[in-house]
Short mmCIF file of C-alpha atoms in Angstrom, two decimals:
data_model
loop_
_atom_site.label_atom_id
_atom_site.label_comp_id
_atom_site.label_asym_id
_atom_site.label_seq_id
_atom_site.Cartn_x
_atom_site.Cartn_y
_atom_site.Cartn_z
CA UNK V 1030 5.75 19.91 -27.67
CA UNK V 1031 8.71 21.58 -29.38
CA UNK V 1032 10.88 19.68 -31.89
CA UNK V 1033 13.73 19.74 -29.34
CA UNK V 1034 11.59 18.20 -26.64
CA UNK V 1035 10.40 15.50 -29.03
CA UNK V 1036 13.99 14.58 -29.88
CA UNK V 1037 15.12 14.69 -26.24
CA UNK V 1038 12.23 12.43 -25.26
CA UNK V 1039 13.24 9.99 -27.99
CA UNK V 1040 16.84 10.03 -26.70
CA UNK V 1041 15.58 9.12 -23.22
CA UNK V 1042 14.54 5.76 -24.69
CA UNK V 1043 18.23 4.84 -24.44
CA UNK V 1044 17.79 4.52 -20.67
CA UNK V 1045 16.55 1.29 -19.11
CA UNK V 1046 12.83 1.41 -18.43
CA UNK V 1047 13.19 1.53 -14.63
CA UNK V 1048 15.63 4.41 -14.74
CA UNK V 1049 13.54 6.30 -17.28
CA UNK V 1050 10.47 5.98 -15.09
CA UNK V 1051 12.34 7.22 -12.02
CA UNK V 1052 14.51 9.97 -13.51
CA UNK V 1053 13.35 10.59 -17.08
CA UNK V 1054 11.35 13.77 -16.30
CA UNK V 1055 14.24 15.21 -14.32
CA UNK V 1056 16.80 14.53 -17.07
CA UNK V 1057 14.43 15.94 -19.71
CA UNK V 1058 13.86 19.09 -17.63
CA UNK V 1059 17.60 19.61 -17.29
CA UNK V 1060 18.16 19.13 -21.04
CA UNK V 1061 15.41 21.64 -21.85
CA UNK V 1062 16.71 24.15 -19.29
CA UNK V 1063 20.26 23.81 -20.60
CA UNK V 1064 19.29 24.39 -24.23
CA UNK V 1065 16.45 26.87 -23.82
CA UNK V 1066 18.22 29.55 -25.84
CA UNK V 1067 18.70 27.26 -28.84
CA UNK V 1068 16.27 26.86 -31.70
CA UNK V 1069 17.55 23.42 -32.63
CA UNK V 1070 18.19 20.45 -30.32
CA UNK V 1071 21.72 20.15 -28.97
CA UNK V 1072 23.50 17.15 -30.46
CA UNK V 1073 25.91 16.96 -27.51
CA UNK V 1074 23.02 16.66 -25.05
CA UNK V 1075 21.37 13.93 -27.12
CA UNK V 1076 24.69 12.08 -27.48
CA UNK V 1077 25.47 12.27 -23.78
CA UNK V 1078 22.06 10.93 -22.80
CA UNK V 1079 22.29 8.07 -25.31
CA UNK V 1080 25.79 7.20 -24.06
CA UNK V 1081 24.71 7.33 -20.43
CA UNK V 1082 21.65 5.20 -21.23
CA UNK V 1083 23.84 2.67 -23.01
CA UNK V 1084 26.20 2.51 -20.05
CA UNK V 1085 23.34 1.97 -17.63
CA UNK V 1086 21.94 -0.82 -19.78
CA UNK V 1087 25.33 -2.50 -19.72
CA UNK V 1088 25.47 -2.11 -15.96
CA UNK V 1089 22.02 -3.60 -15.63
CA UNK V 1090 23.11 -6.70 -17.49
CA UNK V 1091 26.49 -7.27 -15.85
CA UNK V 1092 26.48 -9.02 -12.54
CA UNK V 1093 29.53 -8.86 -10.30
CA UNK V 1094 31.72 -10.64 -9.44
CA UNK V 1095 33.34 -11.73 -12.68
CA UNK V 1096 30.69 -9.73 -14.53
CA UNK V 1097 32.92 -9.06 -17.53
CA UNK V 1098 33.91 -12.70 -17.84
CA UNK V 1099 30.31 -13.79 -17.69
CA UNK V 1100 29.29 -11.15 -20.22
CA UNK V 1101 31.95 -12.39 -22.65
CA UNK V 1102 30.97 -15.99 -22.01
CA UNK V 1103 27.33 -15.23 -22.77
CA UNK V 1104 28.17 -13.91 -26.19
CA UNK V 1105 30.79 -16.52 -26.98
CA UNK V 1106 28.04 -19.04 -26.22
CA UNK V 1107 25.75 -17.28 -28.65
CA UNK V 1108 28.37 -17.26 -31.41
CA UNK V 1109 29.22 -20.92 -30.82
CA UNK V 1110 25.56 -21.92 -30.82
CA UNK V 1111 25.09 -20.16 -34.16
CA UNK V 1112 28.13 -21.90 -35.59
CA UNK V 1113 27.23 -25.41 -34.44
CA UNK V 1114 23.60 -24.95 -35.47
CA UNK V 1115 24.75 -23.75 -38.89
CA UNK V 1116 26.96 -26.83 -39.32
CA UNK V 1117 24.04 -29.04 -38.34
CA UNK V 1118 21.70 -27.31 -40.77
CA UNK V 1119 24.33 -27.63 -43.47
CA UNK V 1120 24.44 -31.37 -42.83
CA UNK V 1121 20.68 -31.68 -43.11
CA UNK V 1122 20.55 -29.52 -46.22
CA UNK V 1123 23.12 -31.59 -48.06
CA UNK V 1124 21.20 -34.84 -48.25
CA UNK V 1125 22.57 -35.48 -51.75
CA UNK V 1126 26.10 -35.30 -50.42
CA UNK V 1127 25.23 -37.45 -47.41
CA UNK V 1128 23.57 -40.10 -49.53
CA UNK V 1129 26.64 -40.60 -51.68
CA UNK V 1130 29.53 -40.16 -49.30
CA UNK V 1131 28.50 -41.18 -45.82
CA UNK V 1132 29.24 -44.65 -44.47
CA UNK V 1133 26.28 -46.93 -43.97
CA UNK V 1134 26.07 -46.22 -40.26
CA UNK V 1135 25.57 -42.51 -40.91
CA UNK V 1136 23.70 -42.67 -44.20
CA UNK V 1137 20.31 -40.99 -44.40
CA UNK V 1138 17.57 -43.35 -43.40
CA UNK V 1139 14.79 -40.98 -42.45
CA UNK V 1140 12.55 -39.39 -45.04
CA UNK V 1141 10.94 -36.17 -43.91
CA UNK V 1142 9.10 -33.93 -46.36
CA UNK V 1143 10.93 -35.54 -49.22
CA UNK V 1144 14.36 -35.01 -47.64
CA UNK V 1145 16.65 -37.91 -46.83
CA UNK V 1146 18.08 -37.18 -43.39
CA UNK V 1147 20.71 -38.93 -41.33
CA UNK V 1148 19.47 -39.57 -37.79
CA UNK V 1149 22.82 -38.39 -36.49
CA UNK V 1150 22.59 -35.12 -38.29
CA UNK V 1151 19.00 -34.74 -37.13
CA UNK V 1152 20.08 -35.30 -33.51
CA UNK V 1153 22.92 -32.85 -33.93
CA UNK V 1154 20.58 -30.29 -35.48
CA UNK V 1155 17.96 -30.67 -32.74
CA UNK V 1156 20.47 -30.25 -29.91
CA UNK V 1157 22.43 -27.38 -31.42
CA UNK V 1158 19.39 -25.42 -32.61
CA UNK V 1159 17.73 -26.17 -29.28
CA UNK V 1160 20.70 -24.65 -27.48
CA UNK V 1161 20.54 -21.59 -29.72
CA UNK V 1162 16.80 -21.14 -29.23
CA UNK V 1163 17.18 -21.49 -25.48
CA UNK V 1164 19.98 -18.93 -25.49
CA UNK V 1165 18.13 -16.26 -27.43
CA UNK V 1166 15.02 -16.71 -25.31
CA UNK V 1167 17.10 -16.47 -22.12
CA UNK V 1168 16.29 -20.01 -20.99
CA UNK V 1169 19.73 -20.63 -19.57
CA UNK V 1170 19.07 -24.00 -17.95
CA UNK V 1171 17.54 -25.37 -21.13
CA UNK V 1172 20.54 -24.07 -23.10
CA UNK V 1173 22.93 -25.95 -20.81
CA UNK V 1174 20.80 -29.08 -21.12
CA UNK V 1175 20.81 -28.90 -24.92
CA UNK V 1176 24.55 -28.18 -25.05
CA UNK V 1177 25.36 -31.13 -22.80
CA UNK V 1178 23.02 -33.38 -24.79
CA UNK V 1179 24.81 -32.26 -27.96
CA UNK V 1180 28.15 -33.23 -26.44
CA UNK V 1181 26.70 -36.60 -25.40
CA UNK V 1182 25.38 -37.22 -28.91
CA UNK V 1183 28.77 -36.39 -30.39
CA UNK V 1184 30.70 -38.48 -27.90
CA UNK V 1185 28.41 -41.42 -28.58
CA UNK V 1186 28.72 -41.10 -32.31
CA UNK V 1187 32.46 -40.50 -32.29
CA UNK V 1188 33.15 -43.33 -29.87
CA UNK V 1189 30.81 -45.97 -31.20
CA UNK V 1190 30.34 -45.27 -34.86
CA UNK V 1191 33.61 -45.64 -36.72
CA UNK V 1192 33.22 -44.46 -40.27
CA UNK V 1193 33.81 -47.40 -42.52
CA UNK V 1194 35.25 -46.34 -45.84
CA UNK V 1195 36.74 -43.15 -44.47
CA UNK V 1196 40.37 -43.82 -43.52
CA UNK V 1197 41.32 -41.85 -40.46
CA UNK V 1198 37.74 -40.86 -39.72
CA UNK V 1199 35.65 -42.09 -36.88
CA UNK V 1200 32.19 -41.35 -38.06
CA UNK V 1201 32.01 -37.81 -36.81
CA UNK V 1202 28.97 -36.45 -38.59
CA UNK V 1203 29.91 -32.84 -38.20
CA UNK V 1204 33.20 -33.44 -39.99
CA UNK V 1205 31.30 -34.66 -43.04
CA UNK V 1206 29.67 -31.32 -43.43
CA UNK V 1207 33.14 -30.10 -44.30
CA UNK V 1208 34.12 -32.98 -46.56
CA UNK V 1209 33.86 -31.02 -49.76
CA UNK V 1210 34.92 -27.69 -48.43
CA UNK V 1211 37.89 -28.50 -46.29
CA UNK V 1212 41.11 -30.34 -46.80
CA UNK V 1213 41.71 -30.47 -43.08
CA UNK V 1214 42.16 -33.97 -41.70
CA UNK V 1215 38.84 -35.51 -40.79
CA UNK V 1216 39.67 -35.49 -37.16
CA UNK V 1217 36.42 -36.24 -35.36
CA UNK V 1218 37.36 -34.97 -31.94
CA UNK V 1219 37.84 -31.37 -32.88
CA UNK V 1220 34.10 -30.91 -33.22
CA UNK V 1221 33.65 -31.84 -29.63
CA UNK V 1222 35.55 -28.73 -28.68
CA UNK V 1223 32.93 -26.17 -29.80
CA UNK V 1224 30.14 -28.09 -28.08
CA UNK V 1225 32.13 -28.45 -24.87
CA UNK V 1226 33.09 -24.80 -24.94
CA UNK V 1227 29.45 -23.93 -25.68
CA UNK V 1228 28.28 -25.86 -22.62
CA UNK V 1229 30.97 -24.26 -20.48
CA UNK V 1230 30.19 -20.77 -21.77
CA UNK V 1231 26.48 -21.14 -21.10
CA UNK V 1232 27.22 -22.53 -17.66
CA UNK V 1233 29.34 -19.58 -16.57
CA UNK V 1234 27.49 -16.86 -18.51
CA UNK V 1235 25.68 -14.22 -16.52
CA UNK V 1236 21.93 -14.34 -15.98
CA UNK V 1237 20.02 -12.06 -18.29
CA UNK V 1238 16.61 -10.60 -17.86
CA UNK V 1239 13.89 -12.48 -19.69
CA UNK V 1240 12.66 -10.22 -22.50
CA UNK V 1241 9.06 -9.80 -23.63
CA UNK V 1242 7.51 -12.32 -26.00
CA UNK V 1243 7.74 -9.99 -29.03
CA UNK V 1244 11.43 -9.41 -28.52
CA UNK V 1245 12.07 -13.11 -27.95
CA UNK V 1246 10.33 -14.00 -31.20
CA UNK V 1247 12.25 -11.28 -33.09
CA UNK V 1248 15.58 -12.47 -31.73
CA UNK V 1249 14.71 -16.05 -32.54
CA UNK V 1250 13.76 -15.27 -36.13
CA UNK V 1251 16.92 -13.24 -36.70
CA UNK V 1252 19.08 -15.97 -35.12
CA UNK V 1253 17.58 -18.70 -37.30
CA UNK V 1254 18.03 -16.58 -40.42
CA UNK V 1255 21.61 -16.12 -39.29
CA UNK V 1256 22.09 -19.88 -38.98
CA UNK V 1257 20.57 -20.53 -42.40
CA UNK V 1258 22.68 -17.80 -43.97
CA UNK V 1259 25.88 -19.14 -42.48
CA UNK V 1260 25.05 -22.72 -43.50
CA UNK V 1261 24.32 -21.53 -47.02
CA UNK V 1262 27.57 -19.60 -47.08
CA UNK V 1263 29.56 -22.63 -45.97
CA UNK V 1264 27.82 -24.75 -48.57
CA UNK V 1265 28.98 -22.41 -51.32
CA UNK V 1266 32.38 -21.61 -50.00
CA UNK V 1267 33.93 -20.93 -53.36
CA UNK V 1268 31.45 -18.42 -54.66
CA UNK V 1269 30.19 -14.95 -54.04
CA UNK V 1270 27.42 -16.38 -51.86
CA UNK V 1271 30.05 -17.28 -49.29
CA UNK V 1272 31.38 -13.77 -49.26
CA UNK V 1273 27.88 -12.38 -48.93
CA UNK V 1274 26.99 -14.83 -46.18
CA UNK V 1275 30.12 -14.18 -44.22
CA UNK V 1276 29.57 -10.45 -44.41
CA UNK V 1277 25.90 -10.89 -43.55
CA UNK V 1278 26.79 -12.93 -40.49
CA UNK V 1279 28.09 -10.07 -38.40
CA UNK V 1280 25.46 -7.71 -39.76
CA UNK V 1281 22.69 -10.08 -38.73
CA UNK V 1282 24.45 -10.67 -35.45
CA UNK V 1283 24.43 -6.91 -35.00
CA UNK V 1284 20.67 -6.91 -35.63
CA UNK V 1285 20.24 -9.44 -32.84
CA UNK V 1286 22.66 -7.47 -30.75
CA UNK V 1287 20.84 -4.19 -31.14
CA UNK V 1288 17.95 -5.55 -29.15
CA UNK V 1289 17.18 -3.09 -26.36
CA UNK V 1290 17.69 -5.83 -23.78
CA UNK V 1291 21.42 -6.16 -23.95
CA UNK V 1292 23.57 -3.82 -26.05
CA UNK V 1293 26.97 -5.43 -25.42
CA UNK V 1294 27.12 -7.44 -28.65
CA UNK V 1295 26.68 -4.29 -30.71
CA UNK V 1296 30.25 -3.52 -29.69
CA UNK V 1297 31.26 -7.15 -29.97
CA UNK V 1298 30.14 -7.22 -33.60
CA UNK V 1299 32.57 -4.52 -34.61
CA UNK V 1300 35.71 -6.71 -34.51
CA UNK V 1301 33.72 -9.54 -36.08
CA UNK V 1302 32.80 -7.28 -38.96
CA UNK V 1303 36.39 -6.13 -39.28
CA UNK V 1304 37.41 -9.81 -39.40
CA UNK V 1305 34.79 -10.69 -41.97
CA UNK V 1306 35.55 -7.98 -44.51
CA UNK V 1307 39.05 -9.19 -45.48
CA UNK V 1308 37.68 -12.74 -45.52
CA UNK V 1309 35.01 -11.73 -47.97
CA UNK V 1310 37.66 -10.01 -50.08
CA UNK V 1311 39.74 -13.22 -50.03
CA UNK V 1312 36.82 -15.24 -51.30
CA UNK V 1313 35.82 -12.88 -54.02
CA UNK V 1314 39.39 -12.93 -55.34
CA UNK V 1315 40.25 -16.53 -54.42
CA UNK V 1316 41.92 -18.83 -56.90
CA UNK V 1317 39.44 -21.72 -57.18
CA UNK V 1318 42.27 -24.17 -57.87
CA UNK V 1319 43.71 -23.67 -54.38
CA UNK V 1320 40.78 -24.12 -52.07
CA UNK V 1321 42.79 -25.27 -49.05
CA UNK V 1322 44.09 -21.83 -48.27
CA UNK V 1323 40.58 -20.42 -48.46
CA UNK V 1324 39.18 -23.10 -46.16
CA UNK V 1325 41.83 -22.49 -43.59
CA UNK V 1326 41.18 -18.80 -43.84
CA UNK V 1327 37.47 -19.16 -43.23
CA UNK V 1328 38.00 -21.53 -40.34
CA UNK V 1329 40.50 -19.19 -38.79
CA UNK V 1330 38.14 -16.30 -39.46
CA UNK V 1331 35.18 -17.96 -37.80
CA UNK V 1332 37.23 -18.92 -34.76
CA UNK V 1333 38.73 -15.46 -34.63
CA UNK V 1334 35.23 -14.03 -34.83
CA UNK V 1335 34.12 -16.10 -31.86
CA UNK V 1336 37.14 -15.02 -29.86
CA UNK V 1337 36.39 -11.43 -30.88
CA UNK V 1338 32.82 -11.85 -29.62
CA UNK V 1339 34.04 -13.06 -26.26
CA UNK V 1340 36.84 -10.54 -25.82
CA UNK V 1341 34.88 -7.54 -27.04
CA UNK V 1342 31.85 -8.48 -24.96
CA UNK V 1343 33.99 -8.85 -21.88
CA UNK V 1344 36.07 -5.72 -22.35
CA UNK V 1345 33.13 -3.52 -23.30
CA UNK V 1346 31.21 -4.68 -20.27
CA UNK V 1347 34.17 -4.11 -17.97
CA UNK V 1348 35.00 -0.71 -19.44
CA UNK V 1349 31.43 0.52 -19.41
CA UNK V 1350 30.79 -0.77 -15.94
CA UNK V 1351 32.71 2.16 -14.52
CA UNK V 1352 32.22 2.54 -10.79
CA UNK V 1353 28.50 1.97 -10.58
CA UNK V 1354 26.95 -1.34 -9.54
CA UNK V 1355 24.34 -3.04 -11.70
CA UNK V 1356 20.80 -1.87 -11.30
CA UNK V 1357 19.08 -5.13 -12.02
CA UNK J 354 38.45 7.41 -3.87
CA UNK J 355 41.48 5.56 -5.18
CA UNK J 356 41.07 6.75 -8.79
CA UNK J 357 41.82 10.23 -10.07
CA UNK J 358 38.66 12.30 -10.08
CA UNK J 359 37.38 13.23 -13.52
CA UNK J 360 37.05 16.91 -14.26
CA UNK J 361 33.22 17.05 -14.59
CA UNK J 362 32.92 15.23 -11.26
CA UNK J 363 35.32 17.70 -9.64
CA UNK J 364 33.30 20.66 -10.90
CA UNK J 365 29.98 19.08 -9.86
CA UNK J 366 31.32 18.87 -6.30
CA UNK J 367 32.82 22.35 -6.54
CA UNK J 368 29.49 23.77 -7.74
CA UNK J 369 27.66 22.26 -4.76
CA UNK J 370 30.07 23.81 -2.24
CA UNK J 371 28.02 27.04 -2.43
CA UNK J 372 24.77 25.30 -1.52
CA UNK J 373 22.18 22.91 -2.89
CA UNK J 374 21.44 23.07 -6.63
CA UNK J 375 19.26 21.29 -9.19
CA UNK J 376 20.64 19.64 -12.31
CA UNK J 377 20.71 22.68 -14.57
CA UNK J 378 21.92 24.81 -11.65
CA UNK J 379 24.95 22.54 -11.31
CA UNK J 380 25.67 22.76 -15.06
CA UNK J 381 25.46 26.57 -14.98
CA UNK J 382 27.57 26.91 -11.83
CA UNK J 383 30.25 24.54 -13.15
CA UNK J 384 30.48 26.61 -16.34
CA UNK J 385 30.83 29.83 -14.32
CA UNK J 386 33.50 28.37 -12.02
CA UNK J 387 35.55 27.18 -14.98
CA UNK J 388 35.11 30.38 -17.04
CA UNK J 389 32.94 28.51 -19.51
CA UNK J 390 35.51 25.78 -20.13
CA UNK J 391 33.61 22.89 -18.50
CA UNK J 392 30.29 22.33 -20.25
CA UNK J 393 28.61 19.39 -18.56
CA UNK J 394 25.87 17.69 -20.57
CA UNK J 395 22.82 16.06 -18.99
CA UNK J 396 24.05 12.50 -19.60
CA UNK J 397 27.44 13.23 -18.05
CA UNK J 398 25.84 15.09 -15.14
CA UNK J 399 23.45 12.33 -14.10
CA UNK J 400 26.08 9.64 -14.57
CA UNK J 401 28.36 11.60 -12.22
CA UNK J 402 25.61 12.47 -9.72
CA UNK J 403 24.50 8.85 -9.36
CA UNK J 404 28.08 7.74 -8.78
CA UNK J 405 28.58 10.49 -6.20
CA UNK J 406 25.34 9.58 -4.41
CA UNK J 407 26.43 5.96 -4.31
CA UNK J 408 29.79 6.98 -2.85
CA UNK J 409 28.05 9.13 -0.24
CA UNK J 410 29.61 12.38 -1.52
CA UNK J 411 26.33 13.95 -2.69
CA UNK J 412 22.75 13.51 -1.43
CA UNK J 413 19.34 14.37 -2.89
CA UNK J 414 17.80 17.34 -1.15
CA UNK J 415 14.17 17.83 -2.18
CA UNK J 416 12.43 18.56 -5.45
CA UNK J 417 9.99 21.00 -7.04
CA UNK J 418 8.21 21.50 -10.32
CA UNK J 419 8.90 24.78 -12.14
CA UNK J 420 7.04 25.61 -15.38
CA UNK J 421 6.04 21.96 -15.65
CA UNK J 422 9.64 20.76 -15.35
CA UNK J 423 10.73 18.53 -12.49
CA UNK J 424 13.76 19.81 -10.61
CA UNK J 425 15.49 17.63 -8.08
CA UNK J 426 18.00 19.29 -5.78
CA UNK J 427 21.31 17.91 -4.59
CA UNK J 428 23.69 18.91 -1.77
CA UNK J 429 27.26 17.97 -1.01
CA UNK J 430 27.85 15.82 2.10
CA UNK J 431 30.61 16.23 4.69
CA UNK J 432 32.50 13.37 3.07
CA UNK J 433 32.05 15.06 -0.32
CA UNK J 434 33.61 18.28 1.02
CA UNK J 435 36.53 16.32 2.40
CA UNK J 436 37.10 14.45 -0.89
CA UNK J 437 36.91 17.54 -3.09
CA UNK J 438 39.27 19.38 -0.72
CA UNK J 439 41.72 16.48 -0.99
CA UNK J 440 41.47 16.56 -4.78
CA UNK J 441 42.05 20.33 -4.81
CA UNK J 442 45.16 19.85 -2.67
CA UNK J 443 46.41 17.15 -5.02
CA UNK J 444 45.89 19.43 -8.04
CA UNK J 445 47.61 22.31 -6.26
CA UNK J 446 50.62 20.13 -5.42
CA UNK J 447 50.77 18.91 -9.00
CA UNK J 448 50.65 22.44 -10.41
CA UNK J 449 53.40 23.55 -8.03
CA UNK J 450 55.70 20.85 -9.36
CA UNK J 451 55.56 22.53 -12.76
CA UNK J 452 55.50 26.10 -11.44
CA UNK J 453 58.66 25.55 -9.38
CA UNK J 454 60.52 24.46 -12.47
CA UNK J 455 59.23 27.15 -14.80
CA UNK J 456 59.44 30.04 -12.34
CA UNK J 457 61.77 29.02 -9.49
CA UNK J 458 61.96 32.49 -7.96
CA UNK J 459 58.17 33.05 -7.71
CA UNK J 460 57.42 29.61 -6.34
CA UNK J 461 59.97 29.76 -3.55
#
């Protein structure tokens, strides 16, 4: 096998497996015929095959009608699941903070592995991480179930557990994760919004093929590292760790995205990365005596990132869909 | 065909007007017809061919293996001939719009 053929064969890996099995030999033959006079492989040929393979993978994962909307919703759901899971993990991690500042109804009362954990935070963590796990393993029904359970847990807590000792607060556990890092009003209801949107996004997101077990495990590990990194970043919002975490977020998201199953988020991560870089710059150079501006910036940045996920996922899917129907 | 035809697609159809061709044959013929200007790569070619097959403008027409390489042949359909003729007429009309203004005497 010549070096050119080896490289062309590697480029064919960009095609979905079904297409490669059906047409791979033909495409390879044409590439070799077209570049027979060259000593080195033709970069244009390699690029065109990779681009065509990428497009076909997008097609295979977009289901009409409303394919673009569902593609965007799928990745908005992923971003929201990461965010809510990170907030939940942050709440569990900060048992010292919870022990001293939470009202009695939300105070840690469970002791697991030496950690004092609030049952409400534990419930929040289980539902939000459950939704994330179900999403990355393509268990759509389970993801919806977890998301709806998360909403129910929040509604219950917000409605029935007023936070004594916190004027204006109604016992919303998620809001406490932000107590030290945000000067926003402790409005409990705003945290219902991400969970509700998460449930809605999962509900309308397009069906995806179930990947192999190795890929599912890899995506799960990367997603959980992503959650831990984001939680850590939020817990250290005034330091360089925050900047690092916020920059790592889109990079790790890109790692998840680059899975051969569904390449759309690779594009979706680009605006997220663009959003994160100025944020990181803001934090590195932030005046520690004026944290409010920084908090608002990071909140806006995270929300912007989620919107970017949804919009970029949707537009990339629609643009790349071209005139060919999905081949799933 | 409501959208404007892309140039590689136009030349793929034009190449097949002379008879059935395999993938590399189409690439070579398109380059000849355009005086070397249109260089279709394999990824572009098969993206275009699959779209054209789906639209019923091109059809597979047998295959053979030459020197260990699989070659699948394609032919243009009646509908494909009609569509490419329509596109050629559209391009001709568009070029005449400019020609009439640049060289009024020749065009009339």
